[in-house]
Coordinates of N, CA and C in Angstrom, one line a residue:
M50 N 133.0 160.0 32.0 CA 132.2 161.2 32.4 C 131.0 160.7 33.2
N51 N 130.3 159.7 32.7 CA 129.1 159.2 33.4 C 129.5 158.7 34.8
L52 N 130.6 158.0 34.9 CA 131.1 157.5 36.2 C 131.4 158.6 37.1
M53 N 132.1 159.7 36.6 CA 132.5 160.8 37.5 C 131.2 161.5 38.1
I54 N 130.2 161.6 37.3 CA 128.9 162.2 37.8 C 128.3 161.3 38.9
K55 N 128.4 160.0 38.7 CA 127.8 159.1 39.7 C 128.6 159.2 41.0
I56 N 129.9 159.3 40.9 CA 130.8 159.4 42.1 C 130.5 160.7 42.8
F57 N 130.3 161.8 42.0 CA 130.0 163.1 42.7 C 128.7 163.1 43.4
F58 N 127.6 162.7 42.8 CA 126.3 162.6 43.5 C 126.4 161.6 44.7
S59 N 127.0 160.5 44.5 CA 127.1 159.5 45.6 C 127.8 160.1 46.8
S60 N 128.9 160.9 46.5 CA 129.7 161.4 47.6 C 128.9 162.4 48.4
I61 N 128.0 163.2 47.7 CA 127.1 164.1 48.4 C 126.1 163.4 49.3
E62 N 125.5 162.3 48.8 CA 124.6 161.5 49.6 C 125.3 160.9 50.8
L63 N 126.4 160.3 50.6 CA 127.2 159.6 51.6 C 127.6 160.6 52.7
S64 N 127.9 161.9 52.3 CA 128.3 162.9 53.3 C 127.1 163.2 54.2
A65 N 125.9 163.3 53.5 CA 124.7 163.5 54.3 C 124.4 162.3 55.3
M66 N 124.7 161.1 54.8 CA 124.5 159.9 55.7 C 125.4 160.0 56.9
I67 N 126.7 160.4 56.6 CA 127.7 160.4 57.7 C 127.3 161.5 58.7
V68 N 126.9 162.7 58.2 CA 126.5 163.8 59.1 C 125.2 163.4 60.0
F69 N 124.3 162.7 59.3 CA 123.1 162.2 60.0 C 123.4 161.2 61.1
S70 N 124.3 160.3 60.8 CA 124.7 159.3 61.9 C 125.5 159.9 63.0
L71 N 126.3 160.9 62.7 CA 127.1 161.6 63.7 C 126.1 162.4 64.6
T72 N 125.1 163.1 64.0 CA 124.2 163.9 64.7 C 123.3 162.9 65.6
L73 N 123.0 161.8 65.1 CA 122.2 160.8 65.8 C 122.9 160.4 67.1
F74 N 124.2 160.4 67.1 CA 125.0 160.0 68.3 C 125.6 161.2 68.9
R75 N 125.2 162.4 68.6 CA 125.6 163.7 69.2 C 127.1 163.9 69.1
F76 N 127.7 163.6 68.0 CA 129.0 164.0 67.7 C 129.1 165.3 66.9
Q77 N 130.0 166.1 67.3 CA 130.2 167.4 66.5 C 130.8 167.1 65.1
Y78 N 130.3 167.7 64.1 CA 130.8 167.5 62.8 C 131.2 168.8 62.0
K79 N 130.8 170.0 62.5 CA 131.1 171.2 61.8 C 132.6 171.4 61.6
Y80 N 133.4 171.0 62.5 CA 134.9 171.2 62.4 C 135.5 170.1 61.6
Y81 N 134.7 169.1 61.2 CA 135.3 167.9 60.5 C 134.7 167.8 59.1
L82 N 134.0 168.8 58.6 CA 133.4 168.6 57.3 C 134.3 168.3 56.2
P83 N 135.5 168.9 56.1 CA 136.4 168.4 55.0 C 136.8 167.0 55.1
K84 N 137.0 166.5 56.3 CA 137.4 165.0 56.5 C 136.1 164.2 56.2
I85 N 135.0 164.6 56.6 CA 133.7 163.9 56.3 C 133.5 163.7 54.8
Y86 N 133.7 164.8 54.1 CA 133.5 164.7 52.7 C 134.6 163.9 52.0
G87 N 135.8 164.0 52.6 CA 136.9 163.1 52.1 C 136.6 161.6 52.3
A88 N 136.0 161.3 53.4 CA 135.6 159.9 53.7 C 134.5 159.5 52.8
A89 N 133.5 160.4 52.6 CA 132.4 160.1 51.6 C 132.9 159.9 50.2
L90 N 133.8 160.7 49.8 CA 134.4 160.6 48.4 C 135.1 159.2 48.3
L91 N 135.9 158.9 49.3 CA 136.6 157.6 49.2 C 135.6 156.4 49.3
M92 N 134.6 156.5 50.1 CA 133.5 155.5 50.0 C 132.9 155.3 48.7
S93 N 132.6 156.5 48.0 CA 132.0 156.5 46.7 C 133.0 155.8 45.7
L94 N 134.2 156.1 45.8 CA 135.2 155.5 44.8 C 135.3 154.0 45.1
V95 N 135.3 153.6 46.3 CA 135.3 152.2 46.6 C 134.1 151.5 46.1
T96 N 132.9 152.1 46.3 CA 131.6 151.6 45.8 C 131.6 151.3 44.3
Y97 N 132.0 152.4 43.6 CA 131.9 152.2 42.1 C 133.1 151.4 41.5
Y98 N 134.2 151.3 42.3 CA 135.2 150.4 41.8 C 134.7 149.0 41.8
F99 N 134.0 148.6 42.9 CA 133.5 147.2 43.0 C 132.3 147.0 42.1
R100 N 131.5 148.1 41.8 CA 130.3 147.9 41.0 C 130.7 147.9 39.5
E101 N 131.7 148.7 39.1 CA 132.0 148.9 37.7 C 133.2 148.1 37.2
F102 N 134.1 147.8 38.1 CA 135.4 147.2 37.6 C 135.6 145.8 38.1
T103 N 134.8 145.2 38.9 CA 134.9 143.9 39.4 C 133.6 143.1 39.2
E104 N 133.7 141.8 39.5 CA 132.5 141.0 39.4 C 131.9 140.8 40.7
L105 N 132.2 141.6 41.7 CA 131.7 141.5 43.0 C 130.8 142.7 43.4
K106 N 130.0 143.2 42.4 CA 129.2 144.4 42.6 C 128.2 144.2 43.7
D107 N 127.7 142.9 43.9 CA 126.7 142.7 44.9 C 127.3 142.8 46.3
L108 N 128.6 142.7 46.4 CA 129.3 142.8 47.7 C 129.9 144.2 48.0
A109 N 129.5 145.2 47.2 CA 130.1 146.5 47.3 C 129.9 147.1 48.7
I110 N 128.8 146.7 49.3 CA 128.5 147.3 50.6 C 129.5 147.0 51.7
L111 N 130.1 145.8 51.6 CA 131.1 145.4 52.6 C 132.3 146.3 52.6
P112 N 133.0 146.5 51.5 CA 134.2 147.4 51.6 C 133.8 148.8 51.8
T113 N 132.6 149.2 51.3 CA 132.2 150.6 51.5 C 132.0 150.9 53.0
L114 N 131.2 150.1 53.6 CA 131.0 150.2 55.1 C 132.3 150.1 55.9
S115 N 133.1 149.2 55.5 CA 134.4 149.0 56.2 C 135.2 150.2 56.1
T116 N 135.2 150.9 54.9 CA 136.0 152.1 54.8 C 135.4 153.2 55.7
Q117 N 134.1 153.3 55.7 CA 133.5 154.3 56.6 C 133.8 154.1 58.1
I118 N 133.7 152.8 58.5 CA 133.9 152.5 59.9 C 135.3 152.8 60.4
I119 N 136.3 152.4 59.5 CA 137.7 152.7 59.9 C 138.0 154.1 59.9
L120 N 137.5 154.9 58.9 CA 137.8 156.3 58.9 C 137.2 157.1 60.0
I121 N 135.9 156.8 60.3 CA 135.3 157.4 61.5 C 135.9 157.1 62.8
M122 N 136.4 155.8 62.9 CA 137.1 155.3 64.1 C 138.3 156.2 64.3
F123 N 139.1 156.5 63.2 CA 140.3 157.2 63.4 C 140.1 158.7 63.5
I124 N 139.1 159.2 62.8 CA 138.8 160.7 62.9 C 138.3 161.1 64.3
Y125 N 137.4 160.3 64.9 CA 136.9 160.6 66.2 C 137.5 159.8 67.3
R126 N 138.4 158.9 67.0 CA 139.2 158.2 68.0 C 138.2 157.4 69.0
I127 N 137.3 156.7 68.4 CA 136.3 155.9 69.1 C 136.6 154.4 68.9
P128 N 136.1 153.5 69.8 CA 136.3 152.1 69.5 C 135.7 151.6 68.3
F129 N 136.1 150.4 67.8 CA 135.6 149.8 66.6 C 134.1 149.6 66.6
F130 N 133.7 149.0 67.7 CA 132.3 148.6 67.9 C 131.4 149.9 67.9
Y131 N 131.9 150.9 68.5 CA 131.1 152.2 68.6 C 131.0 152.8 67.1
S132 N 132.1 152.8 66.4 CA 132.1 153.3 65.0 C 131.2 152.4 64.2
T133 N 131.2 151.1 64.4 CA 130.4 150.2 63.6 C 128.9 150.6 63.8
L134 N 128.5 150.7 65.1 CA 127.1 151.1 65.4 C 126.7 152.4 64.8
L135 N 127.6 153.4 64.9 CA 127.3 154.7 64.4 C 127.1 154.7 62.9
C136 N 128.1 154.0 62.2 CA 128.1 154.0 60.7 C 126.9 153.2 60.1
I137 N 126.7 152.0 60.7 CA 125.6 151.2 60.1 C 124.2 151.8 60.4
C138 N 124.0 152.5 61.5 CA 122.8 153.1 61.7 C 122.5 154.2 60.7
G139 N 123.5 155.0 60.4 CA 123.4 156.1 59.4 C 123.2 155.5 58.0
Y140 N 123.9 154.5 57.7 CA 123.8 153.9 56.4 C 122.5 153.2 56.2
I141 N 122.0 152.5 57.2 CA 120.7 151.9 57.1 C 119.6 153.0 56.9
G142 N 119.6 154.0 57.7 CA 118.7 155.1 57.6 C 118.6 155.7 56.3
G143 N 119.8 156.0 55.7 CA 119.9 156.6 54.4 C 119.4 155.6 53.3
S144 N 119.8 154.3 53.4 CA 119.4 153.4 52.5 C 117.9 153.2 52.4
V145 N 117.2 153.2 53.6 CA 115.8 153.0 53.6 C 115.1 154.2 52.9
I146 N 115.6 155.4 53.1 CA 115.0 156.6 52.4 C 115.3 156.5 50.9
E147 N 116.5 156.1 50.6 CA 116.8 156.1 49.1 C 116.0 155.0 48.4
V148 N 115.8 153.8 49.0 CA 115.1 152.8 48.3 C 113.6 153.2 48.2
F149 N 113.0 153.8 49.3 CA 111.6 154.3 49.2 C 111.5 155.3 48.0
L150 N 112.4 156.2 47.9 CA 112.4 157.1 46.8 C 112.4 156.4 45.4
M151 N 113.3 155.4 45.3 CA 113.4 154.6 44.1 C 112.1 153.9 43.8
I152 N 111.5 153.3 44.8 CA 110.3 152.5 44.6 C 109.1 153.5 44.2
A153 N 109.1 154.7 44.9 CA 108.1 155.6 44.6 C 108.2 156.2 43.1
G154 N 109.4 156.4 42.7 CA 109.7 156.9 41.4 C 109.3 155.9 40.3
V155 N 109.6 154.6 40.6 CA 109.3 153.6 39.6 C 107.8 153.4 39.5
N156 N 107.1 153.4 40.7 CA 105.7 153.1 40.7 C 104.9 154.3 40.1
L157 N 105.4 155.5 40.3 CA 104.8 156.7 39.7 C 105.2 157.0 38.3
Q158 N 106.0 156.1 37.8 CA 106.5 156.2 36.4 C 107.3 157.4 36.1
V159 N 108.0 157.9 37.1 CA 108.9 159.0 36.9 C 110.1 158.6 36.2
F160 N 110.6 157.4 36.5 CA 111.7 156.7 35.8 C 111.5 155.2 35.9
T161 N 112.4 154.5 35.3 CA 112.3 153.0 35.3 C 113.6 152.5 36.0
G162 N 113.5 151.2 36.4 CA 114.7 150.6 37.0 C 115.9 150.6 36.1
E163 N 115.7 150.4 34.8 CA 116.8 150.5 33.8 C 117.4 151.8 33.8
E164 N 116.6 152.9 33.9 CA 117.1 154.3 33.9 C 118.0 154.5 35.1
L165 N 117.6 154.0 36.2 CA 118.4 154.1 37.4 C 119.7 153.5 37.2
Q166 N 119.8 152.4 36.5 CA 121.0 151.7 36.3 C 121.9 152.4 35.3
Q167 N 121.3 153.0 34.3 CA 122.1 153.5 33.2 C 122.3 155.0 33.2
S168 N 121.4 155.8 33.7 CA 121.5 157.2 33.7 C 122.1 157.7 35.0
A169 N 123.2 158.4 34.9 CA 123.8 159.0 36.1 C 123.0 160.1 36.7
L170 N 122.3 160.9 35.8 CA 121.4 162.0 36.3 C 120.2 161.5 37.0
V171 N 119.6 160.4 36.5 CA 118.4 159.9 37.2 C 118.8 159.4 38.6
L172 N 119.8 158.6 38.6 CA 120.3 158.0 39.9 C 120.7 159.2 40.8
G173 N 121.4 160.2 40.2 CA 121.9 161.3 41.0 C 120.7 162.1 41.6
S174 N 119.6 162.3 40.8 CA 118.4 163.0 41.4 C 117.9 162.3 42.6
V175 N 117.9 160.9 42.6 CA 117.5 160.2 43.8 C 118.4 160.4 44.9
Q176 N 119.7 160.4 44.6 CA 120.7 160.5 45.7 C 120.7 161.9 46.3
I177 N 120.5 162.9 45.5 CA 120.4 164.3 46.0 C 119.1 164.5 46.8
S178 N 118.0 163.9 46.4 CA 116.8 163.9 47.2 C 117.0 163.2 48.5
T179 N 117.7 162.1 48.5 CA 118.0 161.4 49.8 C 118.8 162.3 50.7
A180 N 119.8 163.0 50.1 CA 120.7 163.9 50.9 C 119.9 165.0 51.5
V181 N 119.0 165.6 50.7 CA 118.1 166.7 51.2 C 117.2 166.2 52.4
I182 N 116.6 165.0 52.3 CA 115.8 164.5 53.3 C 116.6 164.2 54.6
L183 N 117.8 163.6 54.4 CA 118.6 163.4 55.6 C 119.1 164.7 56.2
S184 N 119.3 165.7 55.4 CA 119.8 167.0 56.0 C 118.6 167.6 56.8
I185 N 117.4 167.5 56.3 CA 116.2 168.0 57.0 C 116.1 167.3 58.4
I186 N 116.2 166.0 58.3 CA 116.2 165.2 59.6 C 117.3 165.6 60.5
T187 N 118.5 165.7 60.0 CA 119.6 166.1 60.8 C 119.3 167.5 61.4
F188 N 118.8 168.4 60.7 CA 118.5 169.8 61.2 C 117.5 169.7 62.4
L189 N 116.4 168.8 62.2 CA 115.4 168.7 63.2 C 116.0 168.0 64.5
L190 N 116.9 167.0 64.3 CA 117.6 166.4 65.4 C 118.4 167.4 66.2
Q191 N 119.1 168.2 65.5 CA 119.9 169.3 66.2 C 119.0 170.3 66.9
R192 N 118.0 170.7 66.2 CA 117.2 171.8 66.7 C 116.5 171.3 68.0
R193 N 116.1 170.1 68.0 CA 115.4 169.5 69.2 C 116.3 168.8 70.2
K194 N 117.6 168.8 69.8 CA 118.6 168.2 70.7 C 118.3 166.7 71.0
I195 N 117.9 166.0 69.9 CA 117.6 164.6 70.0 C 118.8 163.8 69.6
G196 N 119.2 162.8 70.3 CA 120.3 161.9 70.0 C 120.7 161.1 71.1
F197 N 121.6 160.2 70.8 CA 122.1 159.2 71.9 C 123.5 159.7 72.4
L198 N 123.7 159.5 73.7 CA 124.9 160.0 74.4 C 125.5 158.8 75.1
F199 N 126.3 158.0 74.3 CA 127.0 156.8 74.8 C 128.4 157.2 75.4
K200 N 128.8 156.5 76.4 CA 130.1 156.6 76.9 C 131.0 155.6 76.2
T201 N 132.2 156.0 75.8 CA 133.0 155.1 75.0 C 133.3 153.8 75.7
K202 N 133.4 153.8 77.0 CA 133.8 152.5 77.7 C 132.7 151.5 77.6
Y203 N 131.4 151.9 77.3 CA 130.3 151.0 77.2 C 130.2 150.3 75.9
L204 N 131.0 150.8 74.9 CA 130.9 150.3 73.5 C 132.3 149.9 73.0
T205 N 133.0 149.2 73.8 CA 134.3 148.7 73.4 C 134.1 147.3 72.8
F206 N 135.1 146.8 72.2 CA 135.1 145.5 71.6 C 134.8 144.4 72.6
K207 N 135.3 144.6 73.8 CA 135.2 143.6 74.9 C 133.7 143.5 75.4
T208 N 133.0 144.6 75.2 CA 131.6 144.6 75.7 C 130.6 144.4 74.5
A209 N 131.1 144.1 73.3 CA 130.2 144.0 72.2 C 129.2 142.9 72.2
L210 N 129.6 141.8 73.0 CA 128.7 140.6 73.1 C 128.1 140.5 74.5
K211 N 127.9 141.6 75.1 CA 127.4 141.5 76.5 C 126.1 142.4 76.6
G212 N 125.1 141.9 77.2 CA 123.9 142.7 77.5 C 123.2 143.3 76.2
Y213 N 122.9 144.5 76.3 CA 122.3 145.2 75.2 C 123.1 145.2 73.9
N214 N 124.4 145.3 74.2 CA 125.4 145.3 73.0 C 125.3 144.0 72.2
F215 N 124.9 142.9 72.8 CA 124.8 141.7 72.0 C 123.6 141.8 71.1
I216 N 122.5 142.3 71.6 CA 121.3 142.5 70.7 C 121.6 143.5 69.6
L217 N 122.3 144.6 70.0 CA 122.7 145.6 69.0 C 123.6 145.0 67.9
S218 N 124.5 144.1 68.3 CA 125.4 143.4 67.4 C 124.6 142.6 66.4
A219 N 123.7 141.8 66.9 CA 122.8 141.0 66.1 C 122.1 141.8 65.1
I220 N 121.5 143.0 65.5 CA 120.8 143.8 64.6 C 121.7 144.4 63.5
L221 N 122.9 144.8 63.9 CA 123.8 145.3 62.9 C 124.1 144.3 61.8
V222 N 124.3 143.0 62.3 CA 124.6 142.0 61.3 C 123.4 141.7 60.4
V223 N 122.2 141.7 60.9 CA 121.0 141.5 60.1 C 120.8 142.6 59.2
S224 N 121.1 143.9 59.6 CA 120.9 145.0 58.8 C 121.9 145.0 57.6
V225 N 123.1 144.6 57.8 CA 124.1 144.5 56.7 C 123.6 143.5 55.7
I226 N 123.1 142.4 56.2 CA 122.6 141.3 55.3 C 121.4 141.9 54.4
L227 N 120.5 142.6 55.1 CA 119.3 143.1 54.4 C 119.7 144.2 53.3
V228 N 120.7 145.0 53.7 CA 121.2 146.0 52.7 C 121.8 145.3 51.5
H229 N 122.6 144.3 51.8 CA 123.2 143.5 50.8 C 122.1 142.9 49.8
L230 N 121.1 142.4 50.4 CA 120.0 141.8 49.5 C 119.3 143.0 48.7
E231 N 119.2 144.1 49.3 CA 118.5 145.2 48.6 C 119.5 145.7 47.5
L232 N 120.8 145.7 47.8 CA 121.7 146.1 46.7 C 121.7 145.1 45.6
S233 N 121.5 143.8 45.9 CA 121.4 142.8 44.8 C 120.2 143.0 44.0
S234 N 119.1 143.4 44.6 CA 117.9 143.6 43.9 C 118.0 144.9 43.0
F235 N 118.7 145.9 43.5 CA 119.0 147.1 42.7 C 119.8 146.8 41.4
N236 N 120.8 145.9 41.6 CA 121.6 145.5 40.5 C 120.9 144.8 39.4
Q237 N 119.7 144.2 39.9 CA 118.9 143.4 38.9 C 117.7 144.2 38.5
S238 N 117.7 145.5 38.8 CA 116.6 146.4 38.5 C 115.2 146.0 39.0
S239 N 115.2 145.4 40.2 CA 114.0 145.0 40.8 C 114.1 145.4 42.3
F240 N 112.9 145.9 42.8 CA 112.9 146.3 44.2 C 111.8 145.6 45.0
S241 N 112.1 145.3 46.2 CA 111.2 144.6 47.1 C 110.6 145.6 48.2
I242 N 109.3 145.9 48.1 CA 108.7 146.8 49.1 C 108.8 146.1 50.5
A243 N 108.5 144.8 50.5 CA 108.5 144.0 51.8 C 109.9 144.1 52.4
L244 N 110.9 143.9 51.6 CA 112.3 143.9 52.1 C 112.7 145.3 52.7
T245 N 112.2 146.3 52.0 CA 112.5 147.7 52.4 C 111.7 148.0 53.8
L246 N 110.5 147.5 53.9 CA 109.8 147.7 55.1 C 110.4 147.0 56.3
I247 N 111.0 145.8 56.0 CA 111.7 145.0 57.0 C 112.9 145.8 57.4
M248 N 113.7 146.3 56.4 CA 114.8 147.2 56.8 C 114.5 148.3 57.7
G249 N 113.4 149.0 57.3 CA 112.9 150.1 58.2 C 112.5 149.6 59.6
G250 N 111.9 148.5 59.7 CA 111.5 147.9 61.0 C 112.7 147.6 61.8
I251 N 113.7 147.0 61.2 CA 114.9 146.6 61.9 C 115.7 147.8 62.3
F252 N 115.7 148.9 61.5 CA 116.3 150.1 61.9 C 115.7 150.8 63.1
L253 N 114.3 150.8 63.1 CA 113.6 151.4 64.2 C 113.8 150.6 65.5
T254 N 113.8 149.2 65.3 CA 114.0 148.4 66.5 C 115.4 148.6 67.1
G255 N 116.4 148.8 66.2 CA 117.7 149.1 66.8 C 117.8 150.4 67.5
I256 N 117.1 151.4 66.9 CA 117.0 152.7 67.5 C 116.3 152.7 68.9
L257 N 115.2 151.9 69.1 CA 114.5 151.8 70.3 C 115.4 151.1 71.3
I258 N 116.1 150.0 70.9 CA 117.0 149.3 71.9 C 118.1 150.2 72.3
A259 N 118.7 150.9 71.3 CA 119.8 151.9 71.6 C 119.3 153.0 72.6
Y260 N 118.0 153.4 72.4 CA 117.4 154.4 73.3 C 117.4 153.9 74.8
K261 N 116.9 152.6 74.9 CA 116.8 152.1 76.3 C 118.2 152.0 76.9
H262 N 119.2 151.5 76.0 CA 120.6 151.4 76.5 C 121.1 152.7 76.9
N263 N 120.8 153.7 76.1 CA 121.3 155.1 76.4 C 120.7 155.6 77.7
K264 N 119.4 155.4 78.0 CA 118.8 155.8 79.2 C 119.5 155.1 80.4
T265 N 119.8 153.8 80.3 CA 120.5 153.1 81.4 C 121.9 153.7 81.6
I266 N 122.6 154.1 80.6 CA 123.9 154.7 80.8 C 123.8 156.0 81.4
I267 N 122.9 156.8 80.9 CA 122.7 158.2 81.5 C 122.3 158.1 83.0
R268 N 121.4 157.2 83.3 CA 121.0 157.0 84.7 C 122.2 156.6 85.6
E269 N 123.0 155.7 85.1 CA 124.1 155.2 85.9 C 125.2 156.3 86.0
T270 N 125.3 157.1 85.0 CA 126.4 158.2 85.0 C 126.0 159.4 85.7
Y271 N 124.7 159.8 85.7 CA 124.3 161.1 86.2 C 123.3 161.0 87.4
E272 N 122.3 160.1 87.2 CA 121.3 160.1 88.2 C 121.7 159.3 89.5
R273 N 122.4 158.1 89.3 CA 122.8 157.3 90.4 C 123.8 158.0 91.3
P274 N 124.8 158.6 90.8 CA 125.7 159.3 91.7 C 125.1 160.4 92.5
V275 N 124.1 161.1 91.9 CA 123.4 162.2 92.6 C 122.5 161.5 93.8
K276 N 121.9 160.4 93.5 CA 121.1 159.7 94.4 C 122.0 159.1 95.6
D277 N 123.1 158.6 95.2 CA 124.1 158.0 96.2 C 124.6 159.2 97.1
E278 N 124.9 160.3 96.5 CA 125.4 161.4 97.3 C 124.3 161.9 98.2
L279 N 123.0 162.0 97.8 CA 121.9 162.4 98.6 C 121.7 161.4 99.7
D280 N 121.7 160.1 99.4 CA 121.6 159.1 100.5 C 122.7 159.2 101.5
R281 N 123.9 159.5 101.1 CA 125.0 159.7 102.0 C 124.8 160.9 102.9
A282 N 124.3 162.0 102.3 CA 124.1 163.2 103.1 C 123.0 163.0 104.1
I283 N 122.0 162.2 103.8 CA 120.9 161.9 104.7 C 121.4 161.1 105.8
R284 N 122.2 160.0 105.5 CA 122.8 159.2 106.6 C 123.7 160.0 107.5
E285 N 124.5 160.9 107.0 CA 125.3 161.7 107.9 C 124.5 162.6 108.8
Q286 N 123.4 163.1 108.2 CA 122.6 164.0 109.0 C 121.9 163.2 110.1
D287 N 121.4 162.0 109.8 CA 120.8 161.2 110.8 C 121.7 160.8 111.9
R288 N 123.0 160.6 111.5 CA 124.0 160.2 112.5 C 124.3 161.3 113.4
K289 N 124.3 162.6 112.8 CA 124.6 163.7 113.7 C 123.4 164.0 114.6
N290 N 122.2 163.7 114.2 CA 121.0 163.9 115.0 C 120.9 162.9 116.2
H291 N 121.6 161.8 116.0 CA 121.5 160.7 117.0 C 122.7 160.9 118.0
T292 N 123.6 161.8 117.7 CA 124.8 161.9 118.6 C 124.7 163.2 119.4

């Protein structure tokens, strides 16, 4: 029963993470909510299988993220690298919020690290709080129409190690390592504020780099063709004036 409660609360939190990451990259999700919750539930089952029934609980993040990346790739029919970027950004953002809530709760003596490990309701309260905060952020992103608009061809596997994508790839790898370390500290009922701040810094750095990359793509897609067409029209007009 305790495990079922954990899986339920975890699936709600993971659903909010997925919706947040989809909104961050301007993907529609309203028509995919059943599939999104199904993906979140499967991720939760994978997570707790590795945490509760294997000796690889510190590595639970790898199969969990892999499950999300593959499912989002098939649901939205996007390249693997694009799905990886989308999923890890959402997962890191949610993880940072969750860990900050855990650290705040422990420092304020609302609960202890041991209670987080043993009580499904205590952990669930943190997960629901994380889901609420992510939902508020998602609402603000949608209301202000903030998000990245990448073209699929710029985020294929062939371009993953070129230009900005190389930097994004490195940030994704570092982010996964940091989340793995944070997960290890959670399993040992100890939290590192410095590590959490580094995670937050890496996340923001990745967002800023992605923002620059996004501006470049938009400029090449929309602004440059307009400028080229304007230049062509001016050249034709000059040619007519000289004839």
